[in-house]
Each structure stands twice: as structure tokens, then as C-alpha cells.
């Protein structure tokens, strides 16, 4: 026989009576609904209904809360439970006696309540006494029934309470079976029964373990429908709260994974699942395994930041419990929860600090995460690690700070922490063991120089400048970045002046020939900012040698950033060197395809390169003309969008009519919108097409074609025709080849959309188009068909298609 548990309940007296009333009402309801022997069960239900008001009066009488009364009420509760099971399982005439005995049993339990009720009113005692006698005297058997029974086994006439407990045992065994393999409907009933058994402590923990209840519940939770997860978790929470043995039974990784998956379910399931994890985390063995479940910490952090205050509070407690493991702390940090990490930096052992700082240095942090770490106090303890720690601690702290320092707010915190002087001291140090620290130190200086707060540290710029020639290329790169950031501040005028006075430009010049591209680019940026107050002096100091170096960088560099830096470093003020510089820069530009990067295009245009390119269309060799046309084409491609942007910006401001461009229908300027019309490029481009050489046709047509974009083709056609461009395009269609022929046909199709141009040039081009159609060039065929359709020649010439 399975052991029943009768230990003292922790329920209040009021709750004890409430639970008992609920059981009574449930049992009465089952009795009224019984299909067999309805008259018997109707009488049984009537007894239970008489019991209800008595229990309610007991509940309302606080003086009844004594140990004897409690014990008597619990006996009554156990009797009601046995009676309910009998009603549910009633299926034979022989069981009528058991119903009688169940009522007698309830009567005896009620007698115990009567004996224990020493201080209650006479009226209540009388009610209890009357019902007590009725229950003990109940008799369901008729004479015929009596004979039938008496003819059976000699011990069948009086069934004992132990046999009622046997019925309870059978029911419990059925519960176990339905938990493991029952249908969804039966699982619902089994879960309800199990919850009551565990809540009322009517089964021992040995029974739970022996029958594999915990594993059965967890297995069903992994496979069952949504509506069963909540009741399963509720039972598991109840079992986990009883002892550590039950918690350890739930510590299997597969089982914990099932619980963790419930953290992503609906709100109520999430709340109970995180509550279960909190209970399980009380055991170290289980706690270690919880942290290893994939996705667990991420979901806990999500709950922590969620809107459910109960789930958030429990998630915080679970995370706190898991934070005794540094690996868990790192997972929390990766999920955006930094409190445990920062706490370790303040209070952890030296080894833990080193481990976590090293890991932090390798994390891919968003600016939001960097800001959170700074706000929550991660920077100050890391600075102390660097200042006072041993070599390994210094290195891990510096690399972690390097990862945090790219955010301006953190740069200000670093400056406020007093780290600048120790960083400079480190860079000046000649101690060999500290050499590994110089690279992150210089990188941090480069980052914190983003804040103008660094300027309050006197002589910082001069000290870094003096370190340039004493450092490796990587450190030189960071120092140049730091210096450039410092002199870029609006309040750095005096620092720039002092650097120029001290010969900083001459110090920089050798870096323009540095093999390392990053160092070269950083030097060019520094040079540009250093000379912004006096570019005339820069020309003199650069001389033709370094001016040519800058020009060569523009033409030959493989990185857009370096090209932009070189263009910006080129002096643009009116000096004797300017004309030569522009010519050289234009020559450099046409030796490579102009970048599509608008920043580089803008630098080139502001420098005055476009007029130089237009000039080369007339004076250069044919290959030079072709390359100049290609550069102009790429610049002109952006004219429409730039013109619209400027027109929108100036919508409320009166602007010169000379700036208005009829082609782009906006305000155009050579230096800011790269306009072919305003630069006077159309005529020299057309003249190249009129020539005998065809090498530059494709580049020239590509440039002119930018005037025929979808929004501007009509005005662009007029501008091209005004410069006799239509005849030149027809000439290419006649003698050209390859890609040039395709572009020419595309342009004519757009131009001939206008009636005036069709009537003016239609007859001239008709024979040529028919000839091209007869050649059946598959590439040209669709475009020629459109042109012929515009000229209304397609129907009569349809045989060619």
C-alpha cells in the first residue's frame, strides 16, 4: 500500500476550511451527476449539503482555530476525499456498502469535531450533533439486497476503511498512468488530482520519486499542448519547493531546456517558469546547469527588461544567483545586462577581474552597450586596475577601456578619471615589459581626444607630437589620430598655431611616404587640419616634391579614405602655385576613374578640378579627352539630385537668375552640383564627336547622356541640340561601333520623342535607321524600333523586324 502523508499543514485555519468546503461541493456535485443508483447518491449529496453551513460557521469563528479542531477537520477532509473517489469509481451493487461506510466514516470524523469543540456555541454543537447521528445511522440496504450480500463472503457485510483506502490507491495508480501516457483529456484530470494530492500533502515524497512523477511531468511538458504547460509547471513548483532532492531530479539538461523554453511562452506560463527556475537555483548543482542551457540567460535578461513586474523580479533573482559563475556573467553582458560584470570589477578577485576585462575587450559592443557600461560604473575600476594592477591586470584593463573609449561620453569619463597623465607616462616609458601596453594606450588617447575636455591637460599635444618618431607604425597611427582629433576642435586655434610655429608640418612630411596606408592617411588628415588657418604657408613648406606626392596619392591610392584625405590636404587658396597644382591634380584625376563617393567628388570640385577637366577636352590628347569625359560623366550623374537639394534649401531665399539651370530645373554651380551646362562642357564634348577619331566616342556620349535622365530628357535634348549635338550623335550612329553605337541610339530615341526634332532631323536619319534595321543587330533592334515608331515609319518597315 502506498504511504499517505498526514503531516501538519502550513495552511491557515481559514484556508483549511475553504479547501474543505471546495472538496465538499465538488463531491456533492459528482454525486448529483452519478448515472447509476441515483436515489442513493441523491441522499449522499443531501448529507454533504447539510455539512456545508456547519463548515462555514466554523470558518467564521476564529476561536475554533485550535490544534484538536485542526486535526479533526483534517480527518474530515481526508474522509471527503475518499468519498469523492468512491463516487467517481462506483460500478457495482456490492459497493453500496462502501457508500454507507463512507458516510459513517464522515459521521465519525464529524464526531471528532464535536468532541474538540469545547468553546463553541450550543447552537453549533446541536447542528453538528444532529448531522453526526444521521450519518452514523444511515442505511441504504433493502431486505432483498441484504440477502444477496449475506450470501456472499462472510466478511463482505462490513467493509472497512482500509478497503476505502484501497480504492484511493487504485485511483492514485491511475493518476500515474494518465500522467505518463494518458490522452489530453485524461491528462487534464490527472493533473488536477495530482495538484490536490501534493497541495494537501496526501502523498509522500518517496511515492513521488518511486513513480517517476517529476520526469513524467517534464516529458509531458515537452510534448503536450499549450494549455497543459501551466498546470504542469505549477505542480513542479510545488514539488521543487518541498526539498532539494526534487530539485535535483529536475536538473537534467534536457528537462531544464524544456523549462527554459517556457520562458518564451505566454505571460502566465513565463511567470511560473521563471519562478520554478528561481526555486531550482537554490541548489548549486542545479544552478550550474541552468546557466549552461542555451538561450537561458538571454531570455532571463529579456524578462528582466519586460513589463511583467513579477517575472522581472524573479528573473533578476535568478540572474543574481547565476552570477556566482564568471562565464554566466559574460553571457549576461553579451545580452546587455552589465550589473554583475561591473560588480566583479569593483569587488571580484584579481583573477576574475583580469578574466572579465579580457573578455570585455573582445566583445562586439554597440554604442548603446558602451553607454550602459559607462553609466553603470565600469570605467573607474578598470582605470584603477591599469594604474595599480600588475602587468596582466594593466593589459586587460587597457584593452577593455580601448573597447569602451570610442564613445564620446566614455571619453569624457576617462578624462575625468585622470587617466591621461598615466597613459603619457606609459608611452614615454622605456621599460621593456611595458611595451605591450603602449598600443592600447595610444588607441585610448586617440579616442579620448574626440572630447575637447582633453585640451585642459596642458602640453598633451606637444608630448604626443614628440613621441611620433619614437614609435612603431601602429602607435604612430593612433598618435596621429589623437593629434588630429585634438586640433579639430573649434577651441584648438592656439594649439594649431603653436604646432605650426614649432615645425609640426616638417615633422609630418616624411609620413606622406610611409608604406603603411593607415599612417599615411592619418598624416594627410592631420596635415589638412593643421594648415586650415594658413594654407599659403603649407604650399611653401610642401614644395613641389610633396605636392607631387599628394597628387600621386590621389591618382594611385586604392582606398577612398586616402584619396579624400589627399584631396582635402591640397591647398586651394589663391597662390602662385594654385594654377600649377590644379593642372597637376586634374591630370591625376583623369588617370583614374573618379570615385562614386560624393565626398571625394566634392573635394575635387571645390578644388577647381572641373574647369580643368573641361579645358582638357579641347587641349588634351584623344585618350586624355576620353578620360576627362569619363570623369565629367561620373560627376554629372549626381547633378540632378544635387540641384534639387539646393533648390529646396533655397526655396525661401531669392537667388541669382544666373544660377538657375534650365536643364536641371534648379540652381546649379560648377563646384557644388557638377553641372555640365554651367561648366560649358557641352560644346567641347560635341566637338570631339565631330572629329574624325572615334576612340573617345563612348566616353563623350556617356557624359552627354547624363543630360537625358528620366526627369530632364526634354530640357537636356534642347541643350544638346542647341550645340549641334544631334547631328554629331547621328554621325556616331553612322560610323561608330560597339557600345558607342548603343548609347547613340538610346540618346536619339529620347531626343526624337520631341516633335520639333522629329520633323527637323527625321528625314536625315531615316535611311540610316533602315540600314541599321536590315543589319538585324539584336542589341540595337529594340531601340531602333522605338525610334522608327516615333518617326511613324515602323508599320511600313515592319518587315525588317
PDB file of N, CA and C in Angstrom, residues 8 70 73 144 214 349 504 518 535 552 595 645 764 776:
ATOM      1  N   UNK A   8       1.519  18.020   9.570  1.00  0.00           N
ATOM      2  CA  UNK A   8       0.779  19.257   9.818  1.00  0.00           C
ATOM      3  C   UNK A   8       0.865  20.189   8.637  1.00  0.00           C
ATOM      4  N   UNK A  70      -8.168  21.468  14.383  1.00  0.00           N
ATOM      5  CA  UNK A  70      -7.442  21.303  13.126  1.00  0.00           C
ATOM      6  C   UNK A  70      -7.307  19.825  12.757  1.00  0.00           C
ATOM      7  N   UNK A  73     -10.654  18.452  11.680  1.00  0.00           N
ATOM      8  CA  UNK A  73     -11.047  18.948  10.362  1.00  0.00           C
ATOM      9  C   UNK A  73     -10.245  18.246   9.267  1.00  0.00           C
ATOM     10  N   UNK A 144     -34.002  -7.445   0.182  1.00  0.00           N
ATOM     11  CA  UNK A 144     -33.507  -8.290  -0.901  1.00  0.00           C
ATOM     12  C   UNK A 144     -32.015  -8.071  -1.111  1.00  0.00           C
ATOM     13  N   UNK A 214       8.196  13.315 -11.442  1.00  0.00           N
ATOM     14  CA  UNK A 214       8.865  14.526 -11.946  1.00  0.00           C
ATOM     15  C   UNK A 214       9.271  14.364 -13.406  1.00  0.00           C
ATOM     16  N   UNK A 349      37.873  39.002  -7.323  1.00  0.00           N
ATOM     17  CA  UNK A 349      39.294  38.702  -7.127  1.00  0.00           C
ATOM     18  C   UNK A 349      40.080  39.238  -8.320  1.00  0.00           C
ATOM     19  N   UNK A 504      55.665  71.552 -36.839  1.00  0.00           N
ATOM     20  CA  UNK A 504      54.940  70.277 -36.909  1.00  0.00           C
ATOM     21  C   UNK A 504      54.784  69.791 -38.346  1.00  0.00           C
ATOM     22  N   UNK A 518      47.397  53.304 -43.459  1.00  0.00           N
ATOM     23  CA  UNK A 518      46.681  53.945 -42.360  1.00  0.00           C
ATOM     24  C   UNK A 518      47.478  55.138 -41.821  1.00  0.00           C
ATOM     25  N   UNK A 535      46.833  78.038 -45.378  1.00  0.00           N
ATOM     26  CA  UNK A 535      47.217  77.082 -46.415  1.00  0.00           C
ATOM     27  C   UNK A 535      48.324  77.619 -47.303  1.00  0.00           C
ATOM     28  N   UNK A 552      50.064  62.203 -56.556  1.00  0.00           N
ATOM     29  CA  UNK A 552      50.203  60.777 -56.881  1.00  0.00           C
ATOM     30  C   UNK A 552      49.309  59.905 -56.016  1.00  0.00           C
ATOM     31  N   UNK A 595      35.952  58.553 -58.183  1.00  0.00           N
ATOM     32  CA  UNK A 595      35.193  57.743 -57.238  1.00  0.00           C
ATOM     33  C   UNK A 595      33.726  58.135 -57.252  1.00  0.00           C
ATOM     34  N   UNK A 645      18.346  69.409 -54.363  1.00  0.00           N
ATOM     35  CA  UNK A 645      18.597  69.634 -52.931  1.00  0.00           C
ATOM     36  C   UNK A 645      18.860  71.103 -52.657  1.00  0.00           C
ATOM     37  N   UNK A 764      16.700  62.998 -92.340  1.00  0.00           N
ATOM     38  CA  UNK A 764      18.141  62.764 -92.395  1.00  0.00           C
ATOM     39  C   UNK A 764      18.500  61.383 -91.862  1.00  0.00           C
ATOM     40  N   UNK A 776      19.998  43.819 -88.740  1.00  0.00           N
ATOM     41  CA  UNK A 776      19.381  42.982 -87.701  1.00  0.00           C
ATOM     42  C   UNK A 776      20.289  42.815 -86.471  1.00  0.00           C
TER      43      UNK A 776
END
